[in-house]
Coordinates of C-alpha atoms and ligand atoms in Angstrom, one line a residue:
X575 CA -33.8 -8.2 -6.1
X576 CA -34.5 -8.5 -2.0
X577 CA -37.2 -5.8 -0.9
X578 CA -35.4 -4.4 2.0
X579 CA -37.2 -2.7 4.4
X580 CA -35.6 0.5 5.4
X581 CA -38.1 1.7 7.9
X582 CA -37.3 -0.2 10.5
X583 CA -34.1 0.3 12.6
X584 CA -31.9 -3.2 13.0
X585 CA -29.5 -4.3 15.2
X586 CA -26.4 -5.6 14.7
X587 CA -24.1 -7.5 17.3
X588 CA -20.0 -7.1 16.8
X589 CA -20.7 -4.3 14.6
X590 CA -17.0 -4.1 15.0
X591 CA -16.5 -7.5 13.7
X592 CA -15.0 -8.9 10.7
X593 CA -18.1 -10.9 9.1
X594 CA -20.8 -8.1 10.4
X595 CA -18.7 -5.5 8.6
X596 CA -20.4 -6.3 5.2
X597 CA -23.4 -6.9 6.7
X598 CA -23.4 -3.3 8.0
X599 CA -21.8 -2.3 5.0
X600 CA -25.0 -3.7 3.0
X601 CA -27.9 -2.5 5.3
X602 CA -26.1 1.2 5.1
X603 CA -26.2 1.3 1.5
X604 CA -29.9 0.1 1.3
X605 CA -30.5 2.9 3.9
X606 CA -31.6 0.9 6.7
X607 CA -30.6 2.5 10.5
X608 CA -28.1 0.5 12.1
X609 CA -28.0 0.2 15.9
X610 CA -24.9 -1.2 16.7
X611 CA -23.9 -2.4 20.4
X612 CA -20.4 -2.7 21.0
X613 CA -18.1 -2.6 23.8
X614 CA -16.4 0.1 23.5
X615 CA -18.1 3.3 21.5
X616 CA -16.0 5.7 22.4
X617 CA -12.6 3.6 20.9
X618 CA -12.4 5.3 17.4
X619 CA -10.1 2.9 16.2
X620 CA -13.0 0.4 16.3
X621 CA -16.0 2.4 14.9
X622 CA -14.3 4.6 12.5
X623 CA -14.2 2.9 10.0
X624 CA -18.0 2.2 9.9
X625 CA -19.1 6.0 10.4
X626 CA -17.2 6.5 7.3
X627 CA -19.4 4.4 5.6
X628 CA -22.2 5.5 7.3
X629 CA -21.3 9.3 5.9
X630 CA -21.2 8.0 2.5
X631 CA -24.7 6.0 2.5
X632 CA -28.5 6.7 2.7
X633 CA -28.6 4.9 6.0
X634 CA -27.3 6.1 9.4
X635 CA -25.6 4.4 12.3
X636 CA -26.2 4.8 16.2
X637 CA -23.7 3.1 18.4
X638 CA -24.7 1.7 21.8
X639 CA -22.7 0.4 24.7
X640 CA -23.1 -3.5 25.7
X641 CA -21.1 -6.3 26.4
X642 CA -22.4 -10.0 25.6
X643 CA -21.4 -10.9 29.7
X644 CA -23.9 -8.1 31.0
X645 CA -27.3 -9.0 31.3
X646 CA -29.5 -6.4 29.6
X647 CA -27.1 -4.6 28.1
X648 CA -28.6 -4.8 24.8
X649 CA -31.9 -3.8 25.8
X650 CA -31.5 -0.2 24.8
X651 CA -30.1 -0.5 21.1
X652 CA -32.7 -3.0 20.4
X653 CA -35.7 -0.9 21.2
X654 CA -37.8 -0.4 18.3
X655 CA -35.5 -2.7 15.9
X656 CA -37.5 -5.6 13.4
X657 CA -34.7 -7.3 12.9
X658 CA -32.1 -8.7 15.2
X659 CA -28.4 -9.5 13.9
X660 CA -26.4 -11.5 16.4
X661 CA -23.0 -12.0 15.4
X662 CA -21.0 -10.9 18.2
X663 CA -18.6 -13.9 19.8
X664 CA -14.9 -14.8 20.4
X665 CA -13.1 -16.3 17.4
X666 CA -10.0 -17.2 18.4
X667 CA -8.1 -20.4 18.8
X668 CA -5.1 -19.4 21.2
X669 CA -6.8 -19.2 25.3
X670 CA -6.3 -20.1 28.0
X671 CA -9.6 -20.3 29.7
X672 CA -11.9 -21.5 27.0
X673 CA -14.9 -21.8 29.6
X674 CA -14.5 -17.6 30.4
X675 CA -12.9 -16.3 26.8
X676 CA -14.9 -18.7 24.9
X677 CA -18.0 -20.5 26.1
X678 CA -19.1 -18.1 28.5
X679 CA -19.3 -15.3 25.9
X680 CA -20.8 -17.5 23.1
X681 CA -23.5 -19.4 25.7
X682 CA -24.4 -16.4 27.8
X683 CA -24.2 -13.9 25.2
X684 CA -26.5 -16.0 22.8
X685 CA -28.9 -16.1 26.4
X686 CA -28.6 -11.9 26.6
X687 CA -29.2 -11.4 23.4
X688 CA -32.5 -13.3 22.5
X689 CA -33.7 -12.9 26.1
X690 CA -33.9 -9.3 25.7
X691 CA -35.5 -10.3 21.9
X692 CA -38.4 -11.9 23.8
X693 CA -38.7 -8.8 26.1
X694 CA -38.9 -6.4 23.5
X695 CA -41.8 -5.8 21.3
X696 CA -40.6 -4.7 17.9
X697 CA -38.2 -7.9 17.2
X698 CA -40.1 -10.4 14.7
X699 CA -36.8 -12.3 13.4
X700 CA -33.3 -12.8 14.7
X701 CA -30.7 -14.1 12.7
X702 CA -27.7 -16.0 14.5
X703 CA -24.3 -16.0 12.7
X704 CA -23.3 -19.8 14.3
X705 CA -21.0 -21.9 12.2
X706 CA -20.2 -25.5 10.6
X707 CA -18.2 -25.8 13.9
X708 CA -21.8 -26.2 15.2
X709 CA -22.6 -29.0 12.4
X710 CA -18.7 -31.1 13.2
X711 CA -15.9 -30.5 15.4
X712 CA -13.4 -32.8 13.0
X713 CA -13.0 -33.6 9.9
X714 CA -13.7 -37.4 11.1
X715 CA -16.4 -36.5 12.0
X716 CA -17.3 -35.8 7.8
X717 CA -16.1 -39.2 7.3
X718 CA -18.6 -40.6 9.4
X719 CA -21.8 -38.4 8.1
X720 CA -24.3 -40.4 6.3
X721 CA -22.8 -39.8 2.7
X722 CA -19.7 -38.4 3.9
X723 CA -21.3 -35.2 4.0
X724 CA -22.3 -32.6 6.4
X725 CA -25.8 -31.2 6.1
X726 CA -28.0 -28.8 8.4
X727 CA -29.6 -32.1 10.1
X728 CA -26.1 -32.6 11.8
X729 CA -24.9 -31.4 15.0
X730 CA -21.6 -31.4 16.3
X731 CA -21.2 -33.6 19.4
X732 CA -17.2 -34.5 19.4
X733 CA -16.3 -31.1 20.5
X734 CA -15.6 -30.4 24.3
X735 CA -14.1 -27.7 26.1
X736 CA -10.7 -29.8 26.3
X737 CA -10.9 -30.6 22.4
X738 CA -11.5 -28.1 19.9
X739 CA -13.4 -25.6 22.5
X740 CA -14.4 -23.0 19.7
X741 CA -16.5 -25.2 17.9
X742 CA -18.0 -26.5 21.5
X743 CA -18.5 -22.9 22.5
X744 CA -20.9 -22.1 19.0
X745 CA -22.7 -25.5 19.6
X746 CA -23.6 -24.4 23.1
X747 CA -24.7 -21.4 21.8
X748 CA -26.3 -22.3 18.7
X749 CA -28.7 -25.0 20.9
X750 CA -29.4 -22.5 23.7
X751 CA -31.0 -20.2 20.9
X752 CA -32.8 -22.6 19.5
X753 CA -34.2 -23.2 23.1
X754 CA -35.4 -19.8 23.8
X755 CA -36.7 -19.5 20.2
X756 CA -38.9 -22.4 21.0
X757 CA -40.5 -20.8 24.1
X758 CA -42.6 -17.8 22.2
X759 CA -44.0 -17.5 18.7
X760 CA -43.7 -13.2 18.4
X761 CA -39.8 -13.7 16.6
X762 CA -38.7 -16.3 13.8
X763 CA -35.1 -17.5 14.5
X764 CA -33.0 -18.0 11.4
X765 CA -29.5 -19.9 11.8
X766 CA -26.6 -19.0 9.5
X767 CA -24.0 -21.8 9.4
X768 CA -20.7 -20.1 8.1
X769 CA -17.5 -22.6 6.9
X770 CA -14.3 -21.1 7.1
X771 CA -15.1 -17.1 5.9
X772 CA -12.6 -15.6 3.7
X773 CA -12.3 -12.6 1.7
X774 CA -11.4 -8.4 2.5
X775 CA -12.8 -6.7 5.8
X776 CA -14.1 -3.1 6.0
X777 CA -11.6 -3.2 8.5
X778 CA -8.3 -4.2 7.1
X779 CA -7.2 -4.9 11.1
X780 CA -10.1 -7.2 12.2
X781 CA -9.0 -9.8 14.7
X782 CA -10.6 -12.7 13.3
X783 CA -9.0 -15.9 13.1
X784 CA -9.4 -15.4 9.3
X785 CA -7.2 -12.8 9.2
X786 CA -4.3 -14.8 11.0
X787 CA -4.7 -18.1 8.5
X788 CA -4.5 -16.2 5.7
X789 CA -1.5 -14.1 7.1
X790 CA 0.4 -17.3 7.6
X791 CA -0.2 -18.4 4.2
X792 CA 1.8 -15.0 3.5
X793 CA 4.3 -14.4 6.3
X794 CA 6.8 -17.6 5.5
X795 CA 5.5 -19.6 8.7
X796 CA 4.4 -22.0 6.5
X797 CA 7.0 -21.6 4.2
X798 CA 7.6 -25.4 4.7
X799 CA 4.7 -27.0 3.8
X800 CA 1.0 -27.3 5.0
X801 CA -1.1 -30.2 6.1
X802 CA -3.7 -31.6 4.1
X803 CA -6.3 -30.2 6.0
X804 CA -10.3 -30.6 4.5
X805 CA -12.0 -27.3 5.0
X806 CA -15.1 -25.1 3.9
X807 CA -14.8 -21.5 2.9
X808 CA -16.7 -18.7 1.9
X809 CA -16.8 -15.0 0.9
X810 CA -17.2 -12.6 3.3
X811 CA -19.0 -10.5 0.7
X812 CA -21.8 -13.7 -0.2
X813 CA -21.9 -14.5 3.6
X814 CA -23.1 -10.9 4.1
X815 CA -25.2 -11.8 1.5
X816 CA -27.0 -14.8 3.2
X817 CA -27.3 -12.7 6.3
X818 CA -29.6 -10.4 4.3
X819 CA -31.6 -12.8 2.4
X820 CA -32.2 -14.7 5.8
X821 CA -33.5 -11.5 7.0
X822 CA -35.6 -10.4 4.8
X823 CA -36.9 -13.3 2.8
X824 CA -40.1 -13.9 4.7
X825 CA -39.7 -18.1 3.7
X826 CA -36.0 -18.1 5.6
X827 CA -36.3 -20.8 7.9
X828 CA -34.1 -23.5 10.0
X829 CA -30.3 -23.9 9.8
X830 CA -28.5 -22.4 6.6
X831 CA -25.1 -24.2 5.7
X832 CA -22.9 -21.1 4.3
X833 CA -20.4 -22.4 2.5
X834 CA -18.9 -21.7 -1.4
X835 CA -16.2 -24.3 -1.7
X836 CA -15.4 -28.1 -0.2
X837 CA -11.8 -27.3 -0.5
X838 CA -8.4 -28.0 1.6
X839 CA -5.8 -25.5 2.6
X840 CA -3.0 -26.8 0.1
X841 CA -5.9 -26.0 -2.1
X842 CA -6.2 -22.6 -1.1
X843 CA -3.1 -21.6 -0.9
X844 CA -2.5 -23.3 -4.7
X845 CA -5.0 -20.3 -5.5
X846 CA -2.5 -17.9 -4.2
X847 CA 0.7 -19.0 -6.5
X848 CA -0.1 -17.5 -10.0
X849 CA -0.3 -14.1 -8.5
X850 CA 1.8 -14.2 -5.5
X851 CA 4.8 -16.1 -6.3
X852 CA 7.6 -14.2 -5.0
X853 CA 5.7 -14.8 -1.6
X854 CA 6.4 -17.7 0.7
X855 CA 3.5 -19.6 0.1
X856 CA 3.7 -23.3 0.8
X857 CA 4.1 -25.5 -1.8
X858 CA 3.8 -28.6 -0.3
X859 CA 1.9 -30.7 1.7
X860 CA 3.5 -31.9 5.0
X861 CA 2.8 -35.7 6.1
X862 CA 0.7 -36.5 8.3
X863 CA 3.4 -38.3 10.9
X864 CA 5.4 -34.9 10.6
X865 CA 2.6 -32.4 11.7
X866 CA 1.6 -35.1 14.4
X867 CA 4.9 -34.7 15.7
X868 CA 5.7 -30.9 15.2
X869 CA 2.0 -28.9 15.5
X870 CA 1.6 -29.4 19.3
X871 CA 5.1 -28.0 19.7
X872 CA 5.1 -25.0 17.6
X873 CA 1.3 -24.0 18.2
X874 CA -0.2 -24.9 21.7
X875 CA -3.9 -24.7 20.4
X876 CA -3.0 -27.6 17.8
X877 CA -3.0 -31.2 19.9
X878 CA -2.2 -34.6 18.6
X879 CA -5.6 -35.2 18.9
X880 CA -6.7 -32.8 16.7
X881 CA -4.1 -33.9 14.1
X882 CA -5.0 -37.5 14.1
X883 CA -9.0 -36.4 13.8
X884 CA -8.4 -33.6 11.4
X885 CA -5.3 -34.0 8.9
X886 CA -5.6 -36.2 5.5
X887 CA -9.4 -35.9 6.0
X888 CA -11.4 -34.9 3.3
X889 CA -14.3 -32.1 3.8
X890 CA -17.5 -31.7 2.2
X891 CA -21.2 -29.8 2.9
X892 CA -24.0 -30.0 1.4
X893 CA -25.3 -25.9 0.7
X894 CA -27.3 -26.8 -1.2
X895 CA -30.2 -25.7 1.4
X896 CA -28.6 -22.3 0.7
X897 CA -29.3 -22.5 -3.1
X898 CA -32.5 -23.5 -3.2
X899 CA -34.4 -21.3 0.0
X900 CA -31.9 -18.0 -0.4
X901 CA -30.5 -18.3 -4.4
X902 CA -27.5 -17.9 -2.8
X903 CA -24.6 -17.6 -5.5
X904 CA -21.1 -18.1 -4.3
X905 CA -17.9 -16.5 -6.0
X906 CA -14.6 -18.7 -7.0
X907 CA -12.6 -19.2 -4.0
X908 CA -9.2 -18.0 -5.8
X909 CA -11.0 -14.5 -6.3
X910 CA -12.2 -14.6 -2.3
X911 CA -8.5 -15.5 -1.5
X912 CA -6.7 -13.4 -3.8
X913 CA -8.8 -10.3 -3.0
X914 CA -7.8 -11.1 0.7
X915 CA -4.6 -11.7 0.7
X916 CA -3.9 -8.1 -1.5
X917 CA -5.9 -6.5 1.3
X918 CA -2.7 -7.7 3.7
X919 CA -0.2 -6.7 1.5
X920 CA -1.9 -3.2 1.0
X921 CA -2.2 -2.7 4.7
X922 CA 1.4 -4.2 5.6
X923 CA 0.4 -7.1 7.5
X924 CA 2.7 -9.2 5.2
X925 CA 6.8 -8.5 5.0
X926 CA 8.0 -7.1 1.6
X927 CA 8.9 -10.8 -0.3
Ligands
NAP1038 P1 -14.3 -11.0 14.9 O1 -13.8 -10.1 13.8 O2 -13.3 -11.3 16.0 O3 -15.6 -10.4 15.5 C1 -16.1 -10.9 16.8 C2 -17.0 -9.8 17.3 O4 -17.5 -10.2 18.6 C3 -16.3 -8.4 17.5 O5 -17.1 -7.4 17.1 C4 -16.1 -8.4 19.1 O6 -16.2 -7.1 19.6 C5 -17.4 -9.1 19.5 N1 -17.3 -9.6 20.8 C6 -16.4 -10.5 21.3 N2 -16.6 -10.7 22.7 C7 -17.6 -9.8 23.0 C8 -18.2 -9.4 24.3 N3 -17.9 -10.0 25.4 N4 -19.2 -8.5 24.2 C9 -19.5 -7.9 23.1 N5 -19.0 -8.2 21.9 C10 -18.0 -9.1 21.9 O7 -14.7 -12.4 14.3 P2 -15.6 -12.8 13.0 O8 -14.8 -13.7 12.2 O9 -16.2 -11.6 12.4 O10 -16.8 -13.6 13.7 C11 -18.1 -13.1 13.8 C12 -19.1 -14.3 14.0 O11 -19.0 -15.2 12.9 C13 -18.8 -15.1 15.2 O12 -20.0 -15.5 15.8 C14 -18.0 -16.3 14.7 O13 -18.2 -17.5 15.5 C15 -18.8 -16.5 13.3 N6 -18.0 -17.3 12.3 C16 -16.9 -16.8 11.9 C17 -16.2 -17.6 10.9 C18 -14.8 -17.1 10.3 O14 -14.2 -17.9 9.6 N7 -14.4 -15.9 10.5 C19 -16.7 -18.8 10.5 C20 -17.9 -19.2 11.0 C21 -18.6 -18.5 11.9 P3 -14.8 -6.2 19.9 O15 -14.5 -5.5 18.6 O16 -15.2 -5.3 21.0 O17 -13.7 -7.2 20.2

């Protein structure tokens, strides 16, 4: 059982967020007072749903008002808080300026963040949500790990802001914390390197990219077929999980690869068929000369590049780390997508079949 420490306010960044959802969700219930800086408190549609939860736990939630571009911003909700939870950055594949809606939030708002950490007396560990997009920007680049698989010692250095510039943004941020770690000894920075995270929100109408994937699994877009793309994937719930252990188990240390399942998404949609049949789910894998010809044109954020450097590639991590330092224990991936999925159908974000 993790010994929690509820006498200490946290804070947690993107409060509003998908992934820190259950992390708030899990620090209410073990009575812990949340401090949570978003950017717009007074937008109920955004916080409602997690001063319901507050009302119906031991803990308590104080919302603050900061935005990752503002220096200082932060400095008030993290005043007297042990802990510091920084999850807050774009996810999203479709911009236009990757440098101001990607990198510039991810970099700067990583340098915000853990500067005010170092200015602010209380703070003794932060915990960074980054990603495996930090580890590899494509599935080549698994290929070409020693072994063929991706472990914490790996960084991702194919990613640019031309190719793939979400996974260049969280390796730009994931080194600049790292850096300013480095520089004092007060706070102990812990990394948490999520694959693909699936699984239901708190809030049904996040606007995580994971919503959108699965949705398209649903909505008959890929009614057609899907290409035989190698991904990693994890609950929502156990990621929330890791967040916690990496907080509070005094040993937590380095990089963390999150991730329950080396899968693919034929693979995960497969889970999706016993239950979901009368669903357009695709059936079938697409080859690879078709996507290469097709993706670009239907989907400007998918480039021939990134077909030739991603499709037909297997993927595979090593969380073993995860296992061993946290006892991390990951559920199937058919309950994680399945329990997802029904979360879309209840909140009719997928058609009637
Ligand atoms: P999400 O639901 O879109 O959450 C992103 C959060 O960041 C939102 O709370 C958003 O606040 C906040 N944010 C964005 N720009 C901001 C700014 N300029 N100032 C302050 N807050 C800002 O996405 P998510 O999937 O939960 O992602 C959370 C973290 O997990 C990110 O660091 C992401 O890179 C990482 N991650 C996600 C996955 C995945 O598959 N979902 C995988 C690996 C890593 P608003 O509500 O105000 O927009």
């Amino acid at each position: 059982m993790l010994n929690i420490d509820h006498t200490r306010p946290v804070m947690v960044t993107g409060a509003t967020g998908y992934v820190a959802g259950w992390i708030v969700k899990r620090l209410l219930e073990a009575g812990v007072t949340v401090h949570a800086p978003v950017r717009h408190p007074g937008d109920a549609g955004k916080i409602a749903h997690l001063q319901a939860l507050a009302a119906n736990s031991p803990g308590s939630i104080r919302f603050f008002r900061a935005d990752l571009l503002e220096p200082g911003s932060y400095a008030q909700a993290m005043a007297g808080c042990s802990i510091v939870f920084h999850t807050a950055s774009p996810f999203t594949l479709d911009v236009r300026d990757p440098q101001k809606e990607l990198v510039d939030p991810a970099r700067l708002g990583t340098r915000n963040v853990l500067e005010t950490a170092c200015n602010t007396a209380s703070v003794r560990r932060v915990v960074l949500t980054s990603s495996c997009a930090a580890i590899y920007g494509d599935n080549a680049d698994v290929w070409n790990a020693p072994g063929q698989i991706l472990t914490e010692d790996i960084w991702n250095s194919s990613s640019s802001l031309e190719h793939v510039p979400y996974s260049y943004s969280k390796t730009v941020a994931e080194r600049e914390a790292w850096e300013i770690a480095a520089r004092q000894s007060r706070w102990g920075l812990v990394v948490i390197n999520p694959s693909l995270v699936i699984g239901p929100g708190i809030n049904p109408h996040a606007t995580s990219e994971s919503f959108k994937l699965m949705q398209q699994l649903g909505n008959g877009r890929m009614k057609a077929g899907v290409p035989d793309i190698g991904l990693g994937a994890v609950d929502v719930r156990d990621l929330a999980e890791a967040h916690l252990r990496a907080a509070y188990l005094p040993e937590a240390k380095g990089r963390y690869i999150i991730s329950g399942h080396n899968t693919s998404l034929p693979a995960m949609a497969r889970t999706l068929l016993p239950t979901y049949q009368a669903y357009p789910i695709p059936r079938r894998i697409l080859p690879k000369w078709l996507v290469w010809l097709v993706a670009p044109l239907a989907d400007k954020s998918t480039t021939r590049k990134f077909v030739a450097r991603n499709v037909g590639y297997a993927w595979q991590a090593d969380n073993g780390k995860s296992i061993r330092e946290l006892k991390m224990q990951y559920r199937p991936l058919a309950a994680s997508a399945q329990d997802m999925f029904q979360q879309l159908i209840d909140s009719r974000q997928l058609p009637q079949p």
